[in-house]
Short mmCIF file of C-alpha atoms in Angstrom, two decimals:
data_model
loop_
_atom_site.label_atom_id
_atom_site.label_comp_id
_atom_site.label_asym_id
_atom_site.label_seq_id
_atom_site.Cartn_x
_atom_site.Cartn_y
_atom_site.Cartn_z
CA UNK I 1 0.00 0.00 0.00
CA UNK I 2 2.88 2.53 0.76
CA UNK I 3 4.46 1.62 -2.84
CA UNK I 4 1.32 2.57 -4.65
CA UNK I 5 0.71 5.64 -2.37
CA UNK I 6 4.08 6.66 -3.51
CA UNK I 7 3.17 5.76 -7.20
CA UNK I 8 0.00 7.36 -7.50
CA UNK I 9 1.81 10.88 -5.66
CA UNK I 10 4.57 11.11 -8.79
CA UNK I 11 1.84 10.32 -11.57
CA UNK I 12 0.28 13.37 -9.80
CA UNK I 13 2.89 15.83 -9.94
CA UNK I 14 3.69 14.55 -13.87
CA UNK I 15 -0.05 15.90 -14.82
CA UNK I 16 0.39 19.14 -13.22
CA UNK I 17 -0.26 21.78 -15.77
CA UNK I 18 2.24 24.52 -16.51
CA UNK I 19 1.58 27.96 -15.89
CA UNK I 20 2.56 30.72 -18.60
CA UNK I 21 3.25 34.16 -18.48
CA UNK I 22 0.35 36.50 -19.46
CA UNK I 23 0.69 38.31 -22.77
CA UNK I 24 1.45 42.09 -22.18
CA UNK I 25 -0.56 44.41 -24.94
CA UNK I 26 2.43 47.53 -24.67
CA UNK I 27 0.88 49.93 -27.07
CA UNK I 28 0.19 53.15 -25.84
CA UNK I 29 -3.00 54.53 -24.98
CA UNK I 30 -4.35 56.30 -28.28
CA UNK I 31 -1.40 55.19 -30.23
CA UNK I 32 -1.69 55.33 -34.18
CA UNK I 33 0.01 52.17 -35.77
CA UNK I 34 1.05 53.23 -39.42
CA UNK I 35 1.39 50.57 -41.86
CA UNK I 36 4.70 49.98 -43.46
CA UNK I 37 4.94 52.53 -47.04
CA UNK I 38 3.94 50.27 -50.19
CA UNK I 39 6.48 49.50 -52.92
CA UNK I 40 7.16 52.23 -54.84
CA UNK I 41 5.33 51.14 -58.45
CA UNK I 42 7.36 52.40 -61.98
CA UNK I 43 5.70 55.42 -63.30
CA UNK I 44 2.68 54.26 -66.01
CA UNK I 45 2.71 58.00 -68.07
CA UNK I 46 3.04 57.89 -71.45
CA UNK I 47 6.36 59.28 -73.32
CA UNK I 48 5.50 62.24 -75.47
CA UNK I 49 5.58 62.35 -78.84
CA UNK I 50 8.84 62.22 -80.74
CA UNK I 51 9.89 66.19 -81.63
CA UNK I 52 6.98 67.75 -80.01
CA UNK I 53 8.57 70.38 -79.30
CA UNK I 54 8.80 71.50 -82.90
CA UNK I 55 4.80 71.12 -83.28
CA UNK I 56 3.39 74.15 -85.34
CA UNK I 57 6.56 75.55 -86.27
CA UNK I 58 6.19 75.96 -90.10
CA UNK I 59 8.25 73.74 -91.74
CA UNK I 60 7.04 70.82 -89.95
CA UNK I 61 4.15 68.23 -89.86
CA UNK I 62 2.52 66.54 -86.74
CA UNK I 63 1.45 63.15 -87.63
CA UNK I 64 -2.40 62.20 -87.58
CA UNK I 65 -4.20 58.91 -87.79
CA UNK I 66 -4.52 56.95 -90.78
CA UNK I 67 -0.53 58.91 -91.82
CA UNK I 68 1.74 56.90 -93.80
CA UNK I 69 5.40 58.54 -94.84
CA UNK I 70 4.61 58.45 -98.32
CA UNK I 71 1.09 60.44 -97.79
CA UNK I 72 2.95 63.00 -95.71
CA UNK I 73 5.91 63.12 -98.81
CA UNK I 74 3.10 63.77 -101.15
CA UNK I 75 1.07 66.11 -99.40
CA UNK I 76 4.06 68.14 -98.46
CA UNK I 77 5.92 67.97 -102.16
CA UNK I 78 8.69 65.52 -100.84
CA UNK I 79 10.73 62.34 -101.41
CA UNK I 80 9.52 60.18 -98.40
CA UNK I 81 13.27 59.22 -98.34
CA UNK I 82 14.30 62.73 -97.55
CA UNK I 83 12.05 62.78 -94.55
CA UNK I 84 12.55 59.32 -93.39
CA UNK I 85 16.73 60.74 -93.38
CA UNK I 86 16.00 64.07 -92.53
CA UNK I 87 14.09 63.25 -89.04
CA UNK I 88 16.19 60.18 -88.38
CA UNK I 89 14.29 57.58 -88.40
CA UNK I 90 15.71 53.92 -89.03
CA UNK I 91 12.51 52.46 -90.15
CA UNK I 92 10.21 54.49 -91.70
CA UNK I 93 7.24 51.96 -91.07
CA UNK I 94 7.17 53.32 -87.10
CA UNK I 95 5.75 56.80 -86.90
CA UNK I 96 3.22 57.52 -84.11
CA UNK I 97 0.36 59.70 -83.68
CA UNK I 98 1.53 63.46 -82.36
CA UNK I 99 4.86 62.57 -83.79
CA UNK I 100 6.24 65.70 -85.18
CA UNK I 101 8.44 65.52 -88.47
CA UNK I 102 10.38 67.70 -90.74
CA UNK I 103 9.56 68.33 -93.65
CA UNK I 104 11.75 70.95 -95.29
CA UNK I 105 15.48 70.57 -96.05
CA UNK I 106 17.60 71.38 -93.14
CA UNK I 107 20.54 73.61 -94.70
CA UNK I 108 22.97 72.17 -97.05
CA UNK I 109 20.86 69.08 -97.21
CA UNK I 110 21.49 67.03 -100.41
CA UNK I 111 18.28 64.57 -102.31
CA UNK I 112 17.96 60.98 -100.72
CA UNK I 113 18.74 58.20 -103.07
CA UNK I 114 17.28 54.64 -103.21
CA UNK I 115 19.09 52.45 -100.79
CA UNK I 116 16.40 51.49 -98.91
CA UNK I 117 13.01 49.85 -99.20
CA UNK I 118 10.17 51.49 -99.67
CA UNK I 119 7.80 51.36 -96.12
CA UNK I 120 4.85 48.94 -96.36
CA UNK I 121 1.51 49.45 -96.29
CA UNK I 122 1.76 51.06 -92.45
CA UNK I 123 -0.30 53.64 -91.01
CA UNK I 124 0.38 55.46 -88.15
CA UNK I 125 0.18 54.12 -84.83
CA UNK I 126 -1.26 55.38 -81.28
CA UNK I 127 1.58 56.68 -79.39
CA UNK I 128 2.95 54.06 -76.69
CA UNK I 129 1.69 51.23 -78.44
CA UNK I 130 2.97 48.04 -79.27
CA UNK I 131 5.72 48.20 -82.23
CA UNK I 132 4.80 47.50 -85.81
CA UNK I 133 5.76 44.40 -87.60
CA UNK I 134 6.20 44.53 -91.41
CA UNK I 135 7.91 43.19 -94.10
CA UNK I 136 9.40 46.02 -96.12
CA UNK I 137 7.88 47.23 -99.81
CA UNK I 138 10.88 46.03 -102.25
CA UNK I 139 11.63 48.80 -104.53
CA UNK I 140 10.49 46.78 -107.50
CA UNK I 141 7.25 47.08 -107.87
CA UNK I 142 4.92 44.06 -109.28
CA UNK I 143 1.80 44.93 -111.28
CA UNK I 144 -1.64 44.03 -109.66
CA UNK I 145 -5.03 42.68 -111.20
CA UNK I 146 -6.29 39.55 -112.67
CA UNK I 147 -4.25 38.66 -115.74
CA UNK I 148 -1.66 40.90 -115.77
CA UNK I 149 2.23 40.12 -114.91
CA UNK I 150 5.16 42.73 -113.60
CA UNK I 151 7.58 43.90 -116.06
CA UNK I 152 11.21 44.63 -115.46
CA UNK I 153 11.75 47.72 -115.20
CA UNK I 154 12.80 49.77 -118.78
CA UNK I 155 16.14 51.83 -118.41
CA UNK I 156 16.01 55.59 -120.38
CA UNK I 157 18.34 57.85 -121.27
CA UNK I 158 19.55 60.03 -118.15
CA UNK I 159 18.33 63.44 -117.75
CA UNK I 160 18.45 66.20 -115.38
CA UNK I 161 18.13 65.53 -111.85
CA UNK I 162 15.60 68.35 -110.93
CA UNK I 163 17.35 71.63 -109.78
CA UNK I 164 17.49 72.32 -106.17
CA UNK I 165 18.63 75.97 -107.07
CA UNK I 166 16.15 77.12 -109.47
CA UNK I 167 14.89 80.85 -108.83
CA UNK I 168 11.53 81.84 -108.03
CA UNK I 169 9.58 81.66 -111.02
CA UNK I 170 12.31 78.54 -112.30
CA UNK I 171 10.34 76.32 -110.51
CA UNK I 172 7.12 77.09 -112.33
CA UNK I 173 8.96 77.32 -115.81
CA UNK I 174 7.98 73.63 -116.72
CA UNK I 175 7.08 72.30 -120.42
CA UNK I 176 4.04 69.84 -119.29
CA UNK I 177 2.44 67.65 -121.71
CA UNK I 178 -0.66 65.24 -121.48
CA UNK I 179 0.32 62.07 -119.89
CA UNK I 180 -2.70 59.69 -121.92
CA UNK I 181 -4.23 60.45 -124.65
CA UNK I 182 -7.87 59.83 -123.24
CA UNK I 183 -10.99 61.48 -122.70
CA UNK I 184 -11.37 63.46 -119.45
CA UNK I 185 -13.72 61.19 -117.34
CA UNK I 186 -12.90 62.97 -113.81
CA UNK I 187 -12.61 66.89 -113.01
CA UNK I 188 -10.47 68.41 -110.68
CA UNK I 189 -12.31 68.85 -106.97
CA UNK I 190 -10.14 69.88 -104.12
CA UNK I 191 -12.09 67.34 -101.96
CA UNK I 192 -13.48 65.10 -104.38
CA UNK I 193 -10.76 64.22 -106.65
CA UNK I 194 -7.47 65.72 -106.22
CA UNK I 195 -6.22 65.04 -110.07
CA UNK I 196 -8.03 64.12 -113.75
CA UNK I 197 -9.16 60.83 -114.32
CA UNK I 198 -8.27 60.07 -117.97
CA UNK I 199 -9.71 57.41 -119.87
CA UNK I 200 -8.20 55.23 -121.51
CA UNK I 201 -7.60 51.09 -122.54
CA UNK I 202 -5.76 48.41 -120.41
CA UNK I 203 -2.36 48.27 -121.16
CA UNK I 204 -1.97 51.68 -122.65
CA UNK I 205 1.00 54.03 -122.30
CA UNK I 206 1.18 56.09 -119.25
CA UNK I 207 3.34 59.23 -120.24
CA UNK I 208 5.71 61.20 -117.97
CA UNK I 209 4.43 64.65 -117.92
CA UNK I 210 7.73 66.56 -117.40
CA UNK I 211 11.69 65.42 -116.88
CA UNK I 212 12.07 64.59 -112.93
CA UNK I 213 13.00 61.83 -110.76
CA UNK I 214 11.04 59.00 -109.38
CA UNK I 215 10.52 59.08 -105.80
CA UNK I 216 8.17 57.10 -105.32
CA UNK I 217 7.06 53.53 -107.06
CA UNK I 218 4.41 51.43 -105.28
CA UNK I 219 0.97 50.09 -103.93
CA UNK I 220 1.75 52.06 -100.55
CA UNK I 221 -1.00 54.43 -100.55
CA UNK I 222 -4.47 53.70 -100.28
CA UNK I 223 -6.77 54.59 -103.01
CA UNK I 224 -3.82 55.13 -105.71
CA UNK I 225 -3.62 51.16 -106.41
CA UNK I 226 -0.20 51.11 -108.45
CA UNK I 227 1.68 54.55 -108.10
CA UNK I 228 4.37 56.76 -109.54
CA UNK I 229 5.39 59.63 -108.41
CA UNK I 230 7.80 62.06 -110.10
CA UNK I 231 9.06 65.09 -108.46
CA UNK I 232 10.26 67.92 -110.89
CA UNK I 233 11.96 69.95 -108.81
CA UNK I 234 11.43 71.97 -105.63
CA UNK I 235 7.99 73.43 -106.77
CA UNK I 236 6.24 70.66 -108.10
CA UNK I 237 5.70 67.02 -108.03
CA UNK I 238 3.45 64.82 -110.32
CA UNK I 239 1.47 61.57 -109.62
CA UNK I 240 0.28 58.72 -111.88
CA UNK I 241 -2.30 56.12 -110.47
CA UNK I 242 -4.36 53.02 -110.76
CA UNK I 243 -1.74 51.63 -113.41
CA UNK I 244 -1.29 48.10 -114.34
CA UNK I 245 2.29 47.79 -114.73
CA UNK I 246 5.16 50.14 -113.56
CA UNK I 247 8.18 50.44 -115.50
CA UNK I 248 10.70 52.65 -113.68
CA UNK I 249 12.63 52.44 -110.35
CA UNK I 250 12.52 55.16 -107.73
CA UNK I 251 15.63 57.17 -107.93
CA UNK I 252 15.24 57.01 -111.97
CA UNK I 253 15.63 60.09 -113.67
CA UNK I 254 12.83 60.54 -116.62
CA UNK I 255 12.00 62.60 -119.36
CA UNK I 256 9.07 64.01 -120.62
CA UNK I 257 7.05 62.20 -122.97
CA UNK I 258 8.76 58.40 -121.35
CA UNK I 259 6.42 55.59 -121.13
CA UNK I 260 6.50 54.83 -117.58
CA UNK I 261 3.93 52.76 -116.89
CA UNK I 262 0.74 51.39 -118.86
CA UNK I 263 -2.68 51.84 -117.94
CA UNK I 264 -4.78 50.01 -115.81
CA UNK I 265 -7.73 49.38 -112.80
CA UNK I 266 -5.60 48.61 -109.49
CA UNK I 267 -7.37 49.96 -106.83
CA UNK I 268 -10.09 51.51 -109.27
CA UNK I 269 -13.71 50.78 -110.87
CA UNK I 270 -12.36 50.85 -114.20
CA UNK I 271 -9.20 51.19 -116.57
CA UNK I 272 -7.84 54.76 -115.69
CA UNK I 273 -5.52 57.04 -115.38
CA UNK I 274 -5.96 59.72 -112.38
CA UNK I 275 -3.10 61.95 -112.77
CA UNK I 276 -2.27 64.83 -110.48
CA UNK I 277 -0.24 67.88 -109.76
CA UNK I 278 0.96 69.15 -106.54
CA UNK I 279 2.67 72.32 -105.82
CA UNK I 280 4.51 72.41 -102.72
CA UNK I 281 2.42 69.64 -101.75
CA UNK I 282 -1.30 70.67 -102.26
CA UNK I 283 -3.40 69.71 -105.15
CA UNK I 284 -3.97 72.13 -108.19
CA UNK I 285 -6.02 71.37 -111.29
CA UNK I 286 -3.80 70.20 -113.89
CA UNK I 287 -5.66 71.99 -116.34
CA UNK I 288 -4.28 75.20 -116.20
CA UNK I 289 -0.85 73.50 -116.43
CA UNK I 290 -1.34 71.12 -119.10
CA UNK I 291 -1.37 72.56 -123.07
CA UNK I 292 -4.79 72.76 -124.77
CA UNK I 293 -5.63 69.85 -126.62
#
C-alpha cells in the first residue's frame, strides 16, 4: 500500500499543468500604428511624342491617324526618303500619332537616293503602343489585277536631276504635256478628286508629264492602287495612279514624254488614269498647267 501511495503521488505531480506568463498588450493609450509605405510602383505616363517640341513651327508636320510617310511626302511635295533621313528615323514603317516631323530641307541638305526599301503598307500608330511588324515594300514594284504580270523595269536615257537651285519663277517654268491620250472622265475637286481621271484602254502608255526623278514607285497608298510619283523639282511634283504595270525604279531620272507605266484598274472601278499635280504639296487642277488639246 505505501508503494502505490508513492506511485499514485509522482503520476500526480507529472499531470500538473504549466503555468505561462500572461501576454502584455504595450501599445500606448491612443497610439496610431502606421502601416509599413507600399512598394514604390514604376511610373505608367506615357512618353511624349517624338519632336513635339517643334509642333506648329512651319516647316514641320505633326502626324495624324490613318498617316503613312509616303502620304505626308506627297502632301508636303517631298521624297519620303528625304524625310525618313532628314528626321532620323531607321525604319520608316514606325511613326506615331503626335509625332512631329520635318519636312523641309535642313541647310545644305542634299536629295535621298534609293538604298532602302520602300515602307509597307503602315499607317500610323497610337503613341505608346505596341511596335509595328512589317515586311518592307521592295523597290520593284509588281503589277496588280487579274491577268496581268510585272515587267522589269525599262532603263532611259539620263536626264536632269531636278534643280534644287532654281529661282523663283524657275520652278514654275515647266514644259508639261498630257500624260494619256484619253478622254477626261474625272474633273479636278479639291475634296473630291485631287487630279483628272483620264480614260483610256488596259495596257496603254502612261506618259511622264515633265523630266524629274522618281521618288516614289508602289501600292503604298491607299486609293492610288499602283503609283508613280515624279518630283520635278522643288515646286512641283506629279502623280500617276491606278496603273497596271510600272516600268521605272525610284531614284530614276525621266524625261518628258517616257512611257512609264501602262494603264490600268488597281485599286479603281475601271481602266484609268488619275493623274495629279501638286505644288509644294497641295493639289492644283492640272488643267491650267497642261497645253490645250
Amino acid at each position: 500500500m505505501l508503494v502505490l501511495g508513492l506511485v499514485l503521488a509522482l503520476a500526480g505531480c507529472g499531470t500538473k499543468s504549466v503555468q505561462r506568463a500572461p501576454v502584455e498588450d504595450r501599445t500606448m493609450p491612443g497610439a496610431v500604428t502606421v502601416p509599413p509605405a507600399p512598394a514604390e510602383q514604376p511610373s505608367t505616363a506615357a512618353r511624349p511624342p517624338a519632336g513635339i517640341e517643334n509642333a506648329g513651327r512651319p516647316g514641320y508636320y505633326t502626324v495624324k491617324p490613318g498617316d503613312t510617310l509616303i502620304r505626308i511626302g506627297l502632301d508636303n511635295g517631298q521624297n519620303w526618303r528625304d524625310i525618313a533621313r532628314w528626321n532620323g528615323l531607321e525604319n520608316p514603317n514606325l511613326i506615331e500619332v503626335g509625332q512631329t516631323l520635318r519636312v523641309i530641307p535642313p541647310l545644305g541638305a542634299t536629295p535621298a537616293t534609293a538604298a532602302t526599301p520602300a515602307p509597307a503598307v503602315v499607317v500610323a500608330r497610337p503613341v505608346a503602343s505596341a511596335p509595328v511588324t512589317a515586311s518592307p515594300v521592295p523597290p520593284a514594284v509588281a503589277a496588280s489585277g487579274a491577268g496581268s504580270s510585272a515587267a522589269p523595269a525599262v532603263a532611259s536615257a539620263p536626264a536632269p536631276a531636278p534643280s534644287s537651285s532654281a529661282g523663283a519663277n524657275g520652278d514654275d517654268d515647266i514644259a508639261w504635256i498630257w500624260p494619256a491620250r484619253g478622254n477626261i472622265i474625272g474633273g479636278f475637286d479639291e475634296v473630291k478628286n485631287k487630279g483628272l481621271d483620264i480614260a483610256g484602254t488596259l495596257g496603254e502608255p502612261v506618259l511622264a508629264a515633265a523630266d524629274g526623278r522618281v521618288v516614289y514607285v508602289g501600292a503604298g497608298l491607299r486609293g492610288y492602287g499602283n503609283l508613280i510619283i515624279v518630283k520635278h523639282n522643288n515646286t512641283y511634283l506629279t502623280a500617276y495612279a491606278h496603273n497596271q504595270t510600272l516600268l521605272v525604279k525610284e531614284d530614276q531620272t525621266v524625261r518628258r514624254g517616257q512611257k512609264i507605266a501602262e494603264m490600268g484598274s488597281s485599286d479603281a472601278d475601271r481602266v484609268k488614269l488619275h493623274f495629279e499635280v501638286r505644288r509644294q504639296g497641295k493639289p492644283v487642277d492640272p488643267a491650267r498647267y497642261l497645253p490645250a488639246r
